[in-house]
mmCIF file of N, CA and C in Angstrom:
data_model
loop_
_atom_site.group_PDB
_atom_site.id
_atom_site.type_symbol
_atom_site.label_atom_id
_atom_site.label_comp_id
_atom_site.label_asym_id
_atom_site.label_seq_id
_atom_site.Cartn_x
_atom_site.Cartn_y
_atom_site.Cartn_z
ATOM 1 N N MET A 9 0.762 -0.981 0.064
ATOM 2 C CA MET A 9 -0.310 -0.104 0.106
ATOM 3 C C MET A 9 0.789 1.174 -0.272
ATOM 4 N N ARG A 10 1.994 1.229 0.722
ATOM 5 C CA ARG A 10 2.757 2.240 0.780
ATOM 6 C C ARG A 10 3.682 2.721 -0.764
ATOM 7 N N ALA A 11 3.814 1.827 -1.347
ATOM 8 C CA ALA A 11 4.307 1.837 -2.820
ATOM 9 C C ALA A 11 3.382 2.656 -3.567
ATOM 10 N N ILE A 12 2.101 2.036 -3.586
ATOM 11 C CA ILE A 12 0.787 2.758 -4.477
ATOM 12 C C ILE A 12 1.076 4.462 -4.005
ATOM 13 N N VAL A 13 0.906 4.575 -2.762
ATOM 14 C CA VAL A 13 0.979 6.129 -2.409
ATOM 15 C C VAL A 13 1.923 6.725 -2.841
ATOM 16 N N ALA A 14 3.191 6.112 -2.644
ATOM 17 C CA ALA A 14 4.434 6.715 -3.259
ATOM 18 C C ALA A 14 4.512 7.036 -4.701
ATOM 19 N N ALA A 15 4.047 5.997 -5.270
ATOM 20 C CA ALA A 15 3.793 6.172 -6.844
ATOM 21 C C ALA A 15 3.079 7.287 -7.247
ATOM 22 N N ALA A 16 2.039 7.539 -6.208
ATOM 23 C CA ALA A 16 0.841 8.533 -6.650
ATOM 24 C C ALA A 16 1.660 9.661 -6.132
ATOM 25 N N ALA A 17 2.014 9.969 -5.246
ATOM 26 C CA ALA A 17 2.855 11.066 -4.780
ATOM 27 C C ALA A 17 3.893 11.851 -6.030
ATOM 28 N N GLY A 18 4.540 10.651 -6.507
ATOM 29 C CA GLY A 18 5.746 11.093 -7.577
ATOM 30 C C GLY A 18 4.814 11.421 -8.455
ATOM 31 N N LEU A 19 3.847 10.791 -9.163
ATOM 32 C CA LEU A 19 3.143 11.244 -10.245
ATOM 33 C C LEU A 19 2.679 12.432 -10.224
ATOM 34 N N ALA A 20 2.120 12.616 -9.153
ATOM 35 C CA ALA A 20 1.357 14.115 -8.964
ATOM 36 C C ALA A 20 2.394 15.103 -8.952
ATOM 37 N N ALA A 21 3.551 15.154 -8.340
ATOM 38 C CA ALA A 21 4.885 15.961 -8.414
ATOM 39 C C ALA A 21 4.800 16.132 -9.688
ATOM 40 N N ALA A 22 5.368 15.183 -10.754
ATOM 41 C CA ALA A 22 5.634 15.285 -11.883
ATOM 42 C C ALA A 22 4.549 15.912 -12.829
ATOM 43 N N LEU A 23 3.443 15.636 -12.537
ATOM 44 C CA LEU A 23 2.377 16.466 -13.353
ATOM 45 C C LEU A 23 2.338 17.862 -12.892
ATOM 46 N N ALA A 24 2.505 18.322 -11.635
ATOM 47 C CA ALA A 24 2.433 19.536 -11.205
ATOM 48 C C ALA A 24 3.751 20.286 -11.973
ATOM 49 N N LEU A 25 4.946 19.711 -11.978
ATOM 50 C CA LEU A 25 6.187 20.043 -12.516
ATOM 51 C C LEU A 25 5.880 20.723 -14.112
ATOM 52 N N VAL A 26 5.243 19.760 -14.764
ATOM 53 C CA VAL A 26 4.755 19.797 -16.227
ATOM 54 C C VAL A 26 3.903 20.955 -16.520
ATOM 55 N N LEU A 27 3.023 21.055 -15.816
ATOM 56 C CA LEU A 27 1.842 22.108 -15.660
ATOM 57 C C LEU A 27 2.428 23.311 -15.569
ATOM 58 N N THR A 28 3.440 23.339 -14.503
ATOM 59 C CA THR A 28 4.005 24.795 -14.064
ATOM 60 C C THR A 28 5.060 24.977 -15.432
ATOM 61 N N LEU A 29 5.755 24.216 -15.935
ATOM 62 C CA LEU A 29 6.336 24.425 -17.200
ATOM 63 C C LEU A 29 5.680 24.865 -18.073
ATOM 64 N N THR A 30 4.580 24.454 -18.363
ATOM 65 C CA THR A 30 3.603 24.825 -19.565
ATOM 66 C C THR A 30 3.035 26.439 -19.417
ATOM 67 N N ALA A 31 2.606 26.376 -18.078
ATOM 68 C CA ALA A 31 2.045 27.582 -17.573
ATOM 69 C C ALA A 31 3.283 28.734 -17.797
ATOM 70 N N VAL A 32 4.415 28.622 -17.529
ATOM 71 C CA VAL A 32 5.490 29.767 -17.687
ATOM 72 C C VAL A 32 5.919 29.878 -19.259
ATOM 73 N N GLY A 33 5.852 28.938 -19.865
ATOM 74 C CA GLY A 33 6.120 29.145 -21.173
ATOM 75 C C GLY A 33 7.365 28.829 -21.911
ATOM 76 N N SER A 34 7.737 28.816 -23.046
ATOM 77 C CA SER A 34 9.086 28.267 -23.500
ATOM 78 C C SER A 34 9.952 29.935 -23.464
ATOM 79 N N PRO A 35 10.955 29.817 -23.262
ATOM 80 C CA PRO A 35 11.710 31.489 -23.333
ATOM 81 C C PRO A 35 12.027 31.684 -24.514
ATOM 82 N N SER A 36 11.720 32.990 -24.730
ATOM 83 C CA SER A 36 12.077 33.617 -26.052
ATOM 84 C C SER A 36 13.490 33.894 -26.281
ATOM 85 N N GLY A 37 13.845 32.983 -27.370
ATOM 86 C CA GLY A 37 15.232 32.914 -27.494
ATOM 87 C C GLY A 37 15.465 33.179 -29.201
ATOM 88 N N LYS A 38 16.702 33.259 -29.399
ATOM 89 C CA LYS A 38 16.897 33.293 -30.940
ATOM 90 C C LYS A 38 18.301 32.450 -31.258
ATOM 91 N N THR A 39 18.168 32.165 -32.481
ATOM 92 C CA THR A 39 19.543 31.583 -33.144
ATOM 93 C C THR A 39 20.816 32.391 -33.368
ATOM 94 N N SER A 40 21.970 31.815 -32.976
ATOM 95 C CA SER A 40 23.053 33.023 -33.144
ATOM 96 C C SER A 40 23.185 33.018 -34.906
ATOM 97 N N PRO A 41 23.489 34.052 -35.186
ATOM 98 C CA PRO A 41 23.938 34.370 -36.577
ATOM 99 C C PRO A 41 25.157 33.589 -37.015
ATOM 100 N N LYS A 42 26.236 33.436 -36.160
ATOM 101 C CA LYS A 42 27.391 32.855 -36.717
ATOM 102 C C LYS A 42 27.108 31.407 -36.912
ATOM 103 N N PRO A 43 27.844 31.030 -37.686
ATOM 104 C CA PRO A 43 27.785 29.544 -38.192
ATOM 105 C C PRO A 43 28.521 28.755 -37.239
ATOM 106 N N LEU A 44 28.386 27.381 -37.152
ATOM 107 C CA LEU A 44 29.145 26.676 -36.341
ATOM 108 C C LEU A 44 30.222 26.054 -37.226
ATOM 109 N N LEU A 45 31.569 26.039 -36.551
ATOM 110 C CA LEU A 45 32.561 25.467 -37.201
ATOM 111 C C LEU A 45 32.189 23.717 -37.389
ATOM 112 N N THR A 46 32.206 23.426 -38.736
ATOM 113 C CA THR A 46 31.805 21.691 -38.571
ATOM 114 C C THR A 46 33.232 21.010 -39.404
ATOM 115 N N THR A 47 34.057 21.877 -39.617
ATOM 116 C CA THR A 47 35.619 21.056 -39.889
ATOM 117 C C THR A 47 36.261 20.729 -38.872
ATOM 118 N N VAL A 48 37.274 19.841 -38.727
ATOM 119 C CA VAL A 48 38.155 19.490 -37.767
ATOM 120 C C VAL A 48 39.517 20.082 -38.261
ATOM 121 N N PRO A 49 40.026 20.931 -37.404
ATOM 122 C CA PRO A 49 41.489 21.270 -37.681
ATOM 123 C C PRO A 49 42.446 20.328 -37.802
ATOM 124 N N THR A 50 43.399 20.693 -38.895
ATOM 125 C CA THR A 50 44.627 19.739 -39.083
ATOM 126 C C THR A 50 45.513 19.491 -38.014
ATOM 127 N N HIS A 51 46.021 18.310 -37.660
ATOM 128 C CA HIS A 51 47.160 18.075 -36.775
ATOM 129 C C HIS A 51 48.492 18.611 -37.284
ATOM 130 N N PRO A 52 49.194 19.306 -36.142
ATOM 131 C CA PRO A 52 50.552 19.854 -36.506
ATOM 132 C C PRO A 52 51.330 18.576 -36.796
#
């Protein structure tokens, strides 16, 4: 019985976290204008 209560409490905490993050929304960010380096430098 304790395991069921612990699982229910964990599920409720996880659901509360998801709902909180959903209510806050995603941060407004933008991508960097600089391209990433995709080549490996040559070894000396």
